[in-house]
CSV table of C-alpha atoms (C1' of nucleotides) in Angstrom, one decimal:
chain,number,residue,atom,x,y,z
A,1,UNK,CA,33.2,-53.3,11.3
A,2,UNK,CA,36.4,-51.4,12.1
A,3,UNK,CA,39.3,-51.5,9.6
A,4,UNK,CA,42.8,-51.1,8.9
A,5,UNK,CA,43.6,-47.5,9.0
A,6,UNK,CA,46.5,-46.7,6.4
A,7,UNK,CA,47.3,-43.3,7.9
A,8,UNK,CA,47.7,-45.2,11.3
A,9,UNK,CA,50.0,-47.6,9.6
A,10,UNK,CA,52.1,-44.6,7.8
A,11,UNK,CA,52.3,-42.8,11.2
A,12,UNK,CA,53.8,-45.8,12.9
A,13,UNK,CA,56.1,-46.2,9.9
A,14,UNK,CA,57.5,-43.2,10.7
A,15,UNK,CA,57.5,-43.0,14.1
A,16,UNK,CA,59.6,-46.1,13.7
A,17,UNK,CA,61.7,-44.9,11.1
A,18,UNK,CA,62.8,-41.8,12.9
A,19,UNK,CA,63.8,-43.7,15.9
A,20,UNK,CA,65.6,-46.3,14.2
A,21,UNK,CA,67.3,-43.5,12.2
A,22,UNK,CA,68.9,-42.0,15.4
A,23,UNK,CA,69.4,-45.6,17.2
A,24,UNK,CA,70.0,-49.1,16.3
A,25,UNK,CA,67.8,-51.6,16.4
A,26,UNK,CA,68.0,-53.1,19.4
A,27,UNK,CA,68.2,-49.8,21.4
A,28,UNK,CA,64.9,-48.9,19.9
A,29,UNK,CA,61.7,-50.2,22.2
A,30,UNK,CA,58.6,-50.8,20.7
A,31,UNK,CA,57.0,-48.8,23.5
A,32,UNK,CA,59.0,-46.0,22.9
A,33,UNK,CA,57.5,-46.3,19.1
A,34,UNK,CA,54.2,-46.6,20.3
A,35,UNK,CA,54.1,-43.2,22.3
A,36,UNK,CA,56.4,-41.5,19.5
A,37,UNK,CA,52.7,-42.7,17.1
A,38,UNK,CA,50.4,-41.8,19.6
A,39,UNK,CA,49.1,-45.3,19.7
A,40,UNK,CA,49.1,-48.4,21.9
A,41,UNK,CA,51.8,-50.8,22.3
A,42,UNK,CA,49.5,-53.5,21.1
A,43,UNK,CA,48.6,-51.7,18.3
A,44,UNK,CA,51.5,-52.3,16.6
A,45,UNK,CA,51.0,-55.9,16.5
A,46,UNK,CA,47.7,-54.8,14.4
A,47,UNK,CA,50.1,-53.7,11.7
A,48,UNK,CA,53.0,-55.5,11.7
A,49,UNK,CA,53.6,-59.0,13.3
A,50,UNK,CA,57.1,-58.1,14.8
A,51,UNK,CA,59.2,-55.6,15.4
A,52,UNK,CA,61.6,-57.1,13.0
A,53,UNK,CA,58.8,-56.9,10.2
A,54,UNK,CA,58.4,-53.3,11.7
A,55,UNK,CA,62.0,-52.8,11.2
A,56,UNK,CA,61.8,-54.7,7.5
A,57,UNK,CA,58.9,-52.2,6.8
A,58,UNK,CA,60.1,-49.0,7.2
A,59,UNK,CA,63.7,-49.9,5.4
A,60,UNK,CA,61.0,-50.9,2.3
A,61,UNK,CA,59.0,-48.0,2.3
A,62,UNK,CA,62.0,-45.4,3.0
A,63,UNK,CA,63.7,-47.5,-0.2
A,64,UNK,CA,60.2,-47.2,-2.3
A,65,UNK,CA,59.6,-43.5,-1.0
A,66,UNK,CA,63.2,-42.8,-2.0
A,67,UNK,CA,62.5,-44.6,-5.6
A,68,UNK,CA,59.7,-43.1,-6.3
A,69,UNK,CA,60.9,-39.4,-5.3
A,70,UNK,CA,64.2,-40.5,-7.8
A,71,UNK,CA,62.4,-41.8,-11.1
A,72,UNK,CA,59.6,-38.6,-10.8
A,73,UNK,CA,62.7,-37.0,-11.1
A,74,UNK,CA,64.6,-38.5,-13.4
A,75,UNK,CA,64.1,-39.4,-16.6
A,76,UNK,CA,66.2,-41.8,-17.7
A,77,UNK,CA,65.0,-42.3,-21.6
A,78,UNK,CA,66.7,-39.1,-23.2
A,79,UNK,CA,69.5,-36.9,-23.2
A,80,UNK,CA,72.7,-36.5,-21.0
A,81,UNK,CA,74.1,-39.7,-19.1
A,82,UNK,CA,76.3,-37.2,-17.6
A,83,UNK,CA,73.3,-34.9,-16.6
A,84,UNK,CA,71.4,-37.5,-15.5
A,85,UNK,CA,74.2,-38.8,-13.3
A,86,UNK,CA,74.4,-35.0,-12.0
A,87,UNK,CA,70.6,-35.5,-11.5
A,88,UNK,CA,70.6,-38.7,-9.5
A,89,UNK,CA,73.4,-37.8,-7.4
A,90,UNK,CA,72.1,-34.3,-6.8
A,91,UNK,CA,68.6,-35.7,-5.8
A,92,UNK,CA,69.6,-38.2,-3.7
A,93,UNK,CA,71.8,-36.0,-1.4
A,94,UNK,CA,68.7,-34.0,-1.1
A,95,UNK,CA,66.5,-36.8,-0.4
A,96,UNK,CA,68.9,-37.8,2.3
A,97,UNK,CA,69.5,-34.5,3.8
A,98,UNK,CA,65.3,-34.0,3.9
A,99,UNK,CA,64.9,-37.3,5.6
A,100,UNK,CA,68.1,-37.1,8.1
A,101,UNK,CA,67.0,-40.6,9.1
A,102,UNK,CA,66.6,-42.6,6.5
A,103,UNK,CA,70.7,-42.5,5.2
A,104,UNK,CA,71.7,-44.6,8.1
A,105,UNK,CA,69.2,-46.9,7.1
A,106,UNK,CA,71.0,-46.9,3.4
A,107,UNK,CA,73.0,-50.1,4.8
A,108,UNK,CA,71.9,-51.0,8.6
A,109,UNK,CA,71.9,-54.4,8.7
A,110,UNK,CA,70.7,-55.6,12.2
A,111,UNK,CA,73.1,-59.3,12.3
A,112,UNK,CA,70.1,-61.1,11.0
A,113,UNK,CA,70.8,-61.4,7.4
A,114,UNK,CA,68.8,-59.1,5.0
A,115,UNK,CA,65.4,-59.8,3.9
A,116,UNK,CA,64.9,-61.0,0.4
A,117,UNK,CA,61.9,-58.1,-0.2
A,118,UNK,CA,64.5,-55.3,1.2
A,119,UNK,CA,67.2,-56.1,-1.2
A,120,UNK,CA,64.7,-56.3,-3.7
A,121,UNK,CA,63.5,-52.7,-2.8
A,122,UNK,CA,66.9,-51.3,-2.3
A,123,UNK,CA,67.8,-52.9,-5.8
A,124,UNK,CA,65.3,-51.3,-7.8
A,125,UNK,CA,66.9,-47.7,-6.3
A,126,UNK,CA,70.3,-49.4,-7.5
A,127,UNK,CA,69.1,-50.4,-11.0
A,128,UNK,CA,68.2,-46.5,-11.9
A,129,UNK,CA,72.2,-45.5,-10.8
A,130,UNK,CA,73.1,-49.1,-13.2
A,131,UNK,CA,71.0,-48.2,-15.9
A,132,UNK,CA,72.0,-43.9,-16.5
A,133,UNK,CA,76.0,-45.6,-15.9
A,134,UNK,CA,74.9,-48.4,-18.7
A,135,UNK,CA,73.3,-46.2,-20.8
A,136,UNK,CA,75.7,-43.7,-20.9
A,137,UNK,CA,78.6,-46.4,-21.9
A,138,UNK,CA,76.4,-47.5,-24.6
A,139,UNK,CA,76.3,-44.2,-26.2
A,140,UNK,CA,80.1,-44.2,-25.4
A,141,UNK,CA,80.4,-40.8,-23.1
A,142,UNK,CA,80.8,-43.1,-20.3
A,143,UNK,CA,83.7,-45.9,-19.4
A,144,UNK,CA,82.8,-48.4,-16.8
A,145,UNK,CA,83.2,-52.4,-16.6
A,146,UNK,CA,81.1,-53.1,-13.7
A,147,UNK,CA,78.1,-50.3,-13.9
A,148,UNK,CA,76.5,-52.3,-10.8
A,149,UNK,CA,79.6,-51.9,-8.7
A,150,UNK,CA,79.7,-48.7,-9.2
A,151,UNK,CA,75.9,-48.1,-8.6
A,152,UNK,CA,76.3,-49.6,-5.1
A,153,UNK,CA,79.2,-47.0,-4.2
A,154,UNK,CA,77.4,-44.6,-4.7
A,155,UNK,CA,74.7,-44.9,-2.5
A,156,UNK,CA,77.5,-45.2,0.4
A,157,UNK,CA,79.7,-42.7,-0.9
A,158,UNK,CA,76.6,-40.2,-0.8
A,159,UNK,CA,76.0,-41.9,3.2
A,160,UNK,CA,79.2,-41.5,4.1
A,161,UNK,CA,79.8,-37.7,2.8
A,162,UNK,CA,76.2,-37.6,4.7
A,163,UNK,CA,77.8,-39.2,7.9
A,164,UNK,CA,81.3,-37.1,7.5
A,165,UNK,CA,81.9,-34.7,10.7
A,166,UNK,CA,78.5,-35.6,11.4
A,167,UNK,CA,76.5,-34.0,8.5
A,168,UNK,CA,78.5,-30.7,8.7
A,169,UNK,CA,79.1,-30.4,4.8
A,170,UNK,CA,76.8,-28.1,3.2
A,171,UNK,CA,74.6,-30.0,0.8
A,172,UNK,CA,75.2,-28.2,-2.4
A,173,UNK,CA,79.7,-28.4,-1.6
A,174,UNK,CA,78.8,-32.4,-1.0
A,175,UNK,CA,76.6,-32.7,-4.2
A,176,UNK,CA,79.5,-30.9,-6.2
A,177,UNK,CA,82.1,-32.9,-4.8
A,178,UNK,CA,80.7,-36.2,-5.4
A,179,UNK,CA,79.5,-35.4,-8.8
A,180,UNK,CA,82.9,-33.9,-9.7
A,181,UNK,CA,84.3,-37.4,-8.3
A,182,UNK,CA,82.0,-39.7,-10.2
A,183,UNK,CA,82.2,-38.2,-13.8
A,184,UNK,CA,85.5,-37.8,-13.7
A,185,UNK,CA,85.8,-41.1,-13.1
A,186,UNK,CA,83.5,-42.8,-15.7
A,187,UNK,CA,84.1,-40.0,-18.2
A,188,UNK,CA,85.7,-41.6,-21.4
B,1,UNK,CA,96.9,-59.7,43.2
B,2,UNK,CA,96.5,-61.3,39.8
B,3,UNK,CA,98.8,-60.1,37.1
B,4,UNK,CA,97.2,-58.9,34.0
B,5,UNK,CA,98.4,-60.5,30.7
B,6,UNK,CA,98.7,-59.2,27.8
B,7,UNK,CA,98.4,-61.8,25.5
B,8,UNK,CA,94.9,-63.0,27.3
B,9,UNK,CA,93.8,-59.7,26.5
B,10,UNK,CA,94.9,-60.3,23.2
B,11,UNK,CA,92.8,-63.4,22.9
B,12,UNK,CA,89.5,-61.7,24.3
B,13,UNK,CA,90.2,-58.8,21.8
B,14,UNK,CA,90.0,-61.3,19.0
B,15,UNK,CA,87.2,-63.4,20.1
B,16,UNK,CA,85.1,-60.6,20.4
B,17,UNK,CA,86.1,-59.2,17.1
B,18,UNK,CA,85.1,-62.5,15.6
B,19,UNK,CA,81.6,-62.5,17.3
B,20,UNK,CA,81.2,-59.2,17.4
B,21,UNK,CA,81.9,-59.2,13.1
B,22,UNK,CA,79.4,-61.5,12.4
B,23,UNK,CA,76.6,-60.4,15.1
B,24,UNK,CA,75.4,-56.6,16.3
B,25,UNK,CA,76.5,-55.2,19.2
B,26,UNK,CA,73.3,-56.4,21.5
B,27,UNK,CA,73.3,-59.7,20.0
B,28,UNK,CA,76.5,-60.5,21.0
B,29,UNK,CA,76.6,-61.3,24.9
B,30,UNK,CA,79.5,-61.7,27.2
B,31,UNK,CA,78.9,-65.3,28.0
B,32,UNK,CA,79.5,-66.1,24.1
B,33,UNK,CA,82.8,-64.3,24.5
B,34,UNK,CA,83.8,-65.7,27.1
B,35,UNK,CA,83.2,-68.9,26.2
B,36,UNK,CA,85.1,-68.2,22.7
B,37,UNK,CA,88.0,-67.3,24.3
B,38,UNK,CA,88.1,-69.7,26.4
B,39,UNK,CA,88.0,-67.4,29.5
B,40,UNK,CA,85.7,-67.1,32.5
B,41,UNK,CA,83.2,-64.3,32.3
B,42,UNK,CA,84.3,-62.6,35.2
B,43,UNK,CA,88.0,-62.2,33.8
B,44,UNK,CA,86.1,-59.9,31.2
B,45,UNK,CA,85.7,-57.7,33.7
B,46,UNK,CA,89.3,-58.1,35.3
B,47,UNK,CA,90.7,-56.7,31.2
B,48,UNK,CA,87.7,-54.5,30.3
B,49,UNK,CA,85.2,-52.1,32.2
B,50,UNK,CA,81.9,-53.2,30.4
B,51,UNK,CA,81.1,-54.2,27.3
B,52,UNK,CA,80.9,-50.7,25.5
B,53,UNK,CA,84.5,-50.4,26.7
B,54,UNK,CA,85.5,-54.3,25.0
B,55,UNK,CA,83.5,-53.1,21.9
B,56,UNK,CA,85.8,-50.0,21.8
B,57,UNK,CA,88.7,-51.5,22.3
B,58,UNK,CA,87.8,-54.1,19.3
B,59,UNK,CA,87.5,-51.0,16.8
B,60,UNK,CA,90.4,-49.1,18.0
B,61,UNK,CA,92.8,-52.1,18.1
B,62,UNK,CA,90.8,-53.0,14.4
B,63,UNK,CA,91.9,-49.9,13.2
B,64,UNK,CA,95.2,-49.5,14.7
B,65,UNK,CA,96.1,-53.1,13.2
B,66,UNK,CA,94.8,-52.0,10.1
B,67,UNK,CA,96.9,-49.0,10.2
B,68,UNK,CA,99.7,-50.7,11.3
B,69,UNK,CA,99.7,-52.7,8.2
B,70,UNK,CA,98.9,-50.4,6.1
B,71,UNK,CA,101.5,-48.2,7.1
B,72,UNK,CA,104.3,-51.0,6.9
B,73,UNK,CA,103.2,-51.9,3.4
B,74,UNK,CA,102.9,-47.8,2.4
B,75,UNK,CA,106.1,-45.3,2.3
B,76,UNK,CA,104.0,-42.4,2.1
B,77,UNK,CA,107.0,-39.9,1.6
B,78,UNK,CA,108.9,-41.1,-2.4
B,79,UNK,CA,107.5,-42.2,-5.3
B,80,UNK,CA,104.3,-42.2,-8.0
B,81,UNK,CA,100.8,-40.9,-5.9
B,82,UNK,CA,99.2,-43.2,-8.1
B,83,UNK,CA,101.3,-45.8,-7.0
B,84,UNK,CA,101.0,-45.2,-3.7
B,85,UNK,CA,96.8,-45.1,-4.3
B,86,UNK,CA,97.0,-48.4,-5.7
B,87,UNK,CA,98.9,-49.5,-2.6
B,88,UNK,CA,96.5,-48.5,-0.3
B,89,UNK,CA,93.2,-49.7,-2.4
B,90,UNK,CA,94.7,-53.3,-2.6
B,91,UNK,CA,96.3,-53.5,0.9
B,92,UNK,CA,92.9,-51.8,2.3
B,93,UNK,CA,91.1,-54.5,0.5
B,94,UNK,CA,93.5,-57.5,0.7
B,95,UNK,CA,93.4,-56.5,4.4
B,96,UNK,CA,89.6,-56.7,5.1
B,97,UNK,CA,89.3,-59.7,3.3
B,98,UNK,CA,91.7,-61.6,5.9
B,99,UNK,CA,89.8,-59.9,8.6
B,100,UNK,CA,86.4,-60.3,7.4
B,101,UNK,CA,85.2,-59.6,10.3
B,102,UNK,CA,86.8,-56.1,11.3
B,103,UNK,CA,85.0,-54.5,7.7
B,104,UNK,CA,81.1,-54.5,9.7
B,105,UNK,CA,83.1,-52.6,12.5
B,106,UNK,CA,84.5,-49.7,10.1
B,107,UNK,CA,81.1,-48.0,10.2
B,108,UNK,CA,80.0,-49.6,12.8
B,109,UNK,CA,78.1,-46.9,15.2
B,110,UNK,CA,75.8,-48.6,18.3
B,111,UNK,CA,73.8,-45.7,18.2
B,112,UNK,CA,75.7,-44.3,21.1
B,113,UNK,CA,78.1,-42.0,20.0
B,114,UNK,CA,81.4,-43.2,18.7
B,115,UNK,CA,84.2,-42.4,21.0
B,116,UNK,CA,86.8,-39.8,20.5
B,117,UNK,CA,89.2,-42.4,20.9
B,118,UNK,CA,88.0,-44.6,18.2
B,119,UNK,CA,87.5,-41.1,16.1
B,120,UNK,CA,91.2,-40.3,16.4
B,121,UNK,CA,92.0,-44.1,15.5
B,122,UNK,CA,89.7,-44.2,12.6
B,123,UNK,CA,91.2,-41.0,11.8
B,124,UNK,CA,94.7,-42.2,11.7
B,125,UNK,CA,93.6,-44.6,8.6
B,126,UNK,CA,92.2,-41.7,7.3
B,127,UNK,CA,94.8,-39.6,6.7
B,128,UNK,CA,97.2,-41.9,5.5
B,129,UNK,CA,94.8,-41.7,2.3
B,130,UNK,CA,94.5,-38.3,2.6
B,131,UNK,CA,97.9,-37.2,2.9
B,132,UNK,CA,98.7,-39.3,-0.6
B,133,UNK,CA,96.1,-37.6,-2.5
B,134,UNK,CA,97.1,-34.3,-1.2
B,135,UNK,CA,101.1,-34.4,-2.2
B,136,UNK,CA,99.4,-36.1,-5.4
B,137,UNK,CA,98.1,-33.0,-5.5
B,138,UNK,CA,100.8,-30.9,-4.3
B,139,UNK,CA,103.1,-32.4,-7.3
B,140,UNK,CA,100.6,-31.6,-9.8
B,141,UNK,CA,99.5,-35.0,-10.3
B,142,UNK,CA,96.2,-35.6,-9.0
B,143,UNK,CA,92.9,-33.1,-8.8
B,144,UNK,CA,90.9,-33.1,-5.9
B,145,UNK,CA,89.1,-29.9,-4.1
B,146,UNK,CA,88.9,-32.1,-0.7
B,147,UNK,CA,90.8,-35.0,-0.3
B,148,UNK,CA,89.6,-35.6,3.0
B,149,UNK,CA,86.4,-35.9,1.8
B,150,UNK,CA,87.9,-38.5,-1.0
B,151,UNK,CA,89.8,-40.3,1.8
B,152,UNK,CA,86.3,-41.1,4.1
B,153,UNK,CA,84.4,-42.3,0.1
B,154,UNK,CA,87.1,-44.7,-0.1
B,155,UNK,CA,86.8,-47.1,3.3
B,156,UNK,CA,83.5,-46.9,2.8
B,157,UNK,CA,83.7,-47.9,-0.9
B,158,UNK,CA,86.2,-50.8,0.3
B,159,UNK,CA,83.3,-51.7,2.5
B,160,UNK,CA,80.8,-51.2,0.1
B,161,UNK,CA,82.3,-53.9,-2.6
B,162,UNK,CA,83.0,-56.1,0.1
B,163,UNK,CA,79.6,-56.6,1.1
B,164,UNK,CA,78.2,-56.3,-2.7
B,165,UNK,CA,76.0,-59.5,-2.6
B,166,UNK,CA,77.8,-61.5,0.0
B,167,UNK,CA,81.2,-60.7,-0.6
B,168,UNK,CA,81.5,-62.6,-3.8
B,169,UNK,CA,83.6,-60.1,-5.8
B,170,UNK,CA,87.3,-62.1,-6.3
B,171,UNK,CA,89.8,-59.9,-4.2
B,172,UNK,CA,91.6,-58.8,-7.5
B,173,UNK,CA,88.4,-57.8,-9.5
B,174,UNK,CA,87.5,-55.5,-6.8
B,175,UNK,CA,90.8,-54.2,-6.2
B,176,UNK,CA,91.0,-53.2,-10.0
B,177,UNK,CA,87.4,-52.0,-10.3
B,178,UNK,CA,88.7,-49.5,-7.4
B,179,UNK,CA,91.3,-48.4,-7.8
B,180,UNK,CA,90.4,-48.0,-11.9
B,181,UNK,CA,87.4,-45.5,-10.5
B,182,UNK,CA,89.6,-43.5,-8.3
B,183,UNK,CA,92.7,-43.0,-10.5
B,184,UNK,CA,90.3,-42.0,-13.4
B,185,UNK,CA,88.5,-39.4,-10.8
B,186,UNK,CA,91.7,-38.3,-9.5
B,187,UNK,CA,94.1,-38.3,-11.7
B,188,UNK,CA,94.6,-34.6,-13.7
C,1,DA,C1',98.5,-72.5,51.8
C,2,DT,C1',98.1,-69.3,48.5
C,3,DT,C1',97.1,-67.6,44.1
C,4,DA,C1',94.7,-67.3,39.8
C,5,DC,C1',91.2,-68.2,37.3
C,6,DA,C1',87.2,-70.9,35.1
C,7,DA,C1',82.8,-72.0,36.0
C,8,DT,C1',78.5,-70.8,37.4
C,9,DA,C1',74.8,-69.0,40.4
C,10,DC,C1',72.7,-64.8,41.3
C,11,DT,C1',70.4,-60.1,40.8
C,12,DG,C1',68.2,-56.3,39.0
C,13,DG,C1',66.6,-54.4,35.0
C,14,DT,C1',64.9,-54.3,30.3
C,15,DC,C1',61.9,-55.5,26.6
C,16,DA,C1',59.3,-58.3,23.0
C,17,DG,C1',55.3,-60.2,22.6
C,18,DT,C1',50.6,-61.7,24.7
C,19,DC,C1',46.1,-61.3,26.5
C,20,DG,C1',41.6,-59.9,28.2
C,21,DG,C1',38.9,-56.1,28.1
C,22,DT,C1',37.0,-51.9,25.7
C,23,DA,C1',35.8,-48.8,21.9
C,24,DT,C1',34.7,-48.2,17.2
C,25,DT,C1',33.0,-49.2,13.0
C,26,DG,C1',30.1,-51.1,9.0
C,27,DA,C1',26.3,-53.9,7.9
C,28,DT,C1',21.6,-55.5,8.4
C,29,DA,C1',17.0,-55.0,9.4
C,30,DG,C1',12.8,-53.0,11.0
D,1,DC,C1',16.8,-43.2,10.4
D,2,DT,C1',17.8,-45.9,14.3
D,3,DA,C1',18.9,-49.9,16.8
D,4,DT,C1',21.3,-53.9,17.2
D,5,DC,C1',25.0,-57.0,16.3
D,6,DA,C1',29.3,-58.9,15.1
D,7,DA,C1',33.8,-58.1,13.8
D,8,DT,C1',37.9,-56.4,14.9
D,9,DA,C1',40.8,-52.2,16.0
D,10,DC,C1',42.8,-50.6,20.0
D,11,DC,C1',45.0,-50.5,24.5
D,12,DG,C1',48.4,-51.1,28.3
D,13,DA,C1',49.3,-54.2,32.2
D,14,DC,C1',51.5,-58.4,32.5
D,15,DT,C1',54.9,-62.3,31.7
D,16,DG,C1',58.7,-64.9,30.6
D,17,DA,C1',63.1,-64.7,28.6
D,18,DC,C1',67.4,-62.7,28.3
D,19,DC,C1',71.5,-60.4,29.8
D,20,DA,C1',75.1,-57.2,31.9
D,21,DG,C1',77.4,-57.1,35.7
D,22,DT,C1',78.7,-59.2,40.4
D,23,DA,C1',79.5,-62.7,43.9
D,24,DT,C1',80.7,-67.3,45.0
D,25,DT,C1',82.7,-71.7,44.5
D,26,DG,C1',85.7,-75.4,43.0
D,27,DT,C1',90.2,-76.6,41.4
D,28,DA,C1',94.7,-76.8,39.6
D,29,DA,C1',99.3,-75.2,39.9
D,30,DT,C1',103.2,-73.4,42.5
DNA sequence: ATTACAATACTGGTCAGTCGGTATTGATAG
DNA sequence: CTATCAATACCGACTGACCAGTATTGTAAT
């Protein structure tokens, strides 16, 4: 008996992902994916039971990928809220700028209103941002009243320094300049 | 030889801006348009070229209203930078929640390239921002190594806590919450 | 009668999703 | 080890729906 192949289903994912990073949604055709994955249009139905589920999919995984690739670098338990802030903003710019397409996935949207499971993904990158700010106002460096506000600008301050002049800020000057913005601003 | 009138354009301008708000770009279709402002499709084609150029002409005239508000409420040449900061934050956010649906548009990007027209638009809200943070800076006032970057974080920040789940921040918390983060970040 | 326009039919093209056929795999048995 | 079988992955041509843009028609006002 044949069987699902999860390196098929990861190619497609990103096949998808880095045509829906350069176009929006409905500009993307799933035959266009298909040949981008080297497989057959009908293939993709094998995976994924619609292109909006296609769509859904990659968002999740680029929001798990992203989590993951943030909490092996980050510990949150011990030392510096304002290093760790430093750390999470540095990392995700570098996330972003290593997977070009992902960022303008950060907050796509396509009309239809967002999947429960996305939001839940895209939280549990939110809730690391929430925590360091919490933690850190706790231990009274920091000063914030609504951590979770705060944690949602950032992911769209990073995306649009990312989107600014069309990615023509050098990473490190973008990393400074948001880091200098944020602790200055929740520094007590 | 009909004559063209400016205040039907006016009326297509907005009903597209409504729809155009709450759906993205492809779902939208002229018919709907039409229909919602109470138009014949074919006069569509008498006030706009094709639907990229209505779609344009929603985000210029969005942003041009927008400035033109903004720029009424905001003397940009006397007084307190801070002041003037707080100014822009609330009218910037006061503003886009009576047009709820211009917000989606700020960023919006249909995967063709934005127009230089709707660049130098966008732009115009821009430096409004940007030129009160930098004679904040000037005076001695306010810090900040690129204000223009500062200027881009903070429509997209505005954007950012007016979609926060659903748009259920109060107008005034969020306005605080702001303008609390980017005095602290700015101010020397 | 002429003008202006809404309403609507039409056209050409695009694309999501389906379907019937083929290829591949794992299991079972001899 | 090899042959056979059944399950199902894989494929791409096809279809039906939708829609931008255009052409036509009906009607109301001047």
């Amino acid at each position: 008996m044949q069987t699902l192949d999860e390196n098929k289903r990861k190619k497609i994912i990103a096949a998808a992902g880095k045509l829906f990073g350069k176009k929006d949604y409905h500009s993307v055709c799933l035959s266009e994916i298909a040949a981008e994955a080297k497989v057959g249009k009908g293939t993709l139905y094998v995976y994924f039971k619609s292109k909006e589920d296609l769509f859904s999919s990659v968002r999740i995984e680029g929001y798990m990928d992203m989590y993951r690739y943030l909490s092996k670098n980050i510990d949150t338990e011990s030392g510096d809220p304002l290093e760790h802030l430093h750390k999470i903003i540095s990392e995700t710019v570098k996330y972003c700028y290593r997977n070009k397409s992902i960022f303008k996935l950060l907050r796509a949207g396509t009309g239809t209103k967002m999947k429960p499971e996305i939001k839940k993904t895209r939280k549990k990158v939110l809730e690391l941002t929430r925590s360091v700010i919490e933690s850190g106002v706790e231990k009274g460096i920091l000063c914030d009243s609504k951590p979770a506000y705060t944690a949602n600008y950032l992911l769209d301050v990073v995306r649009s320094g990312l989107s600014y002049s069309d990615g023509q800020i050098p990473q490190d000057e973008l990393i400074e300049h948001i880091y200098n913005f944020f602790s200055r601003a929740l520094k007590k």
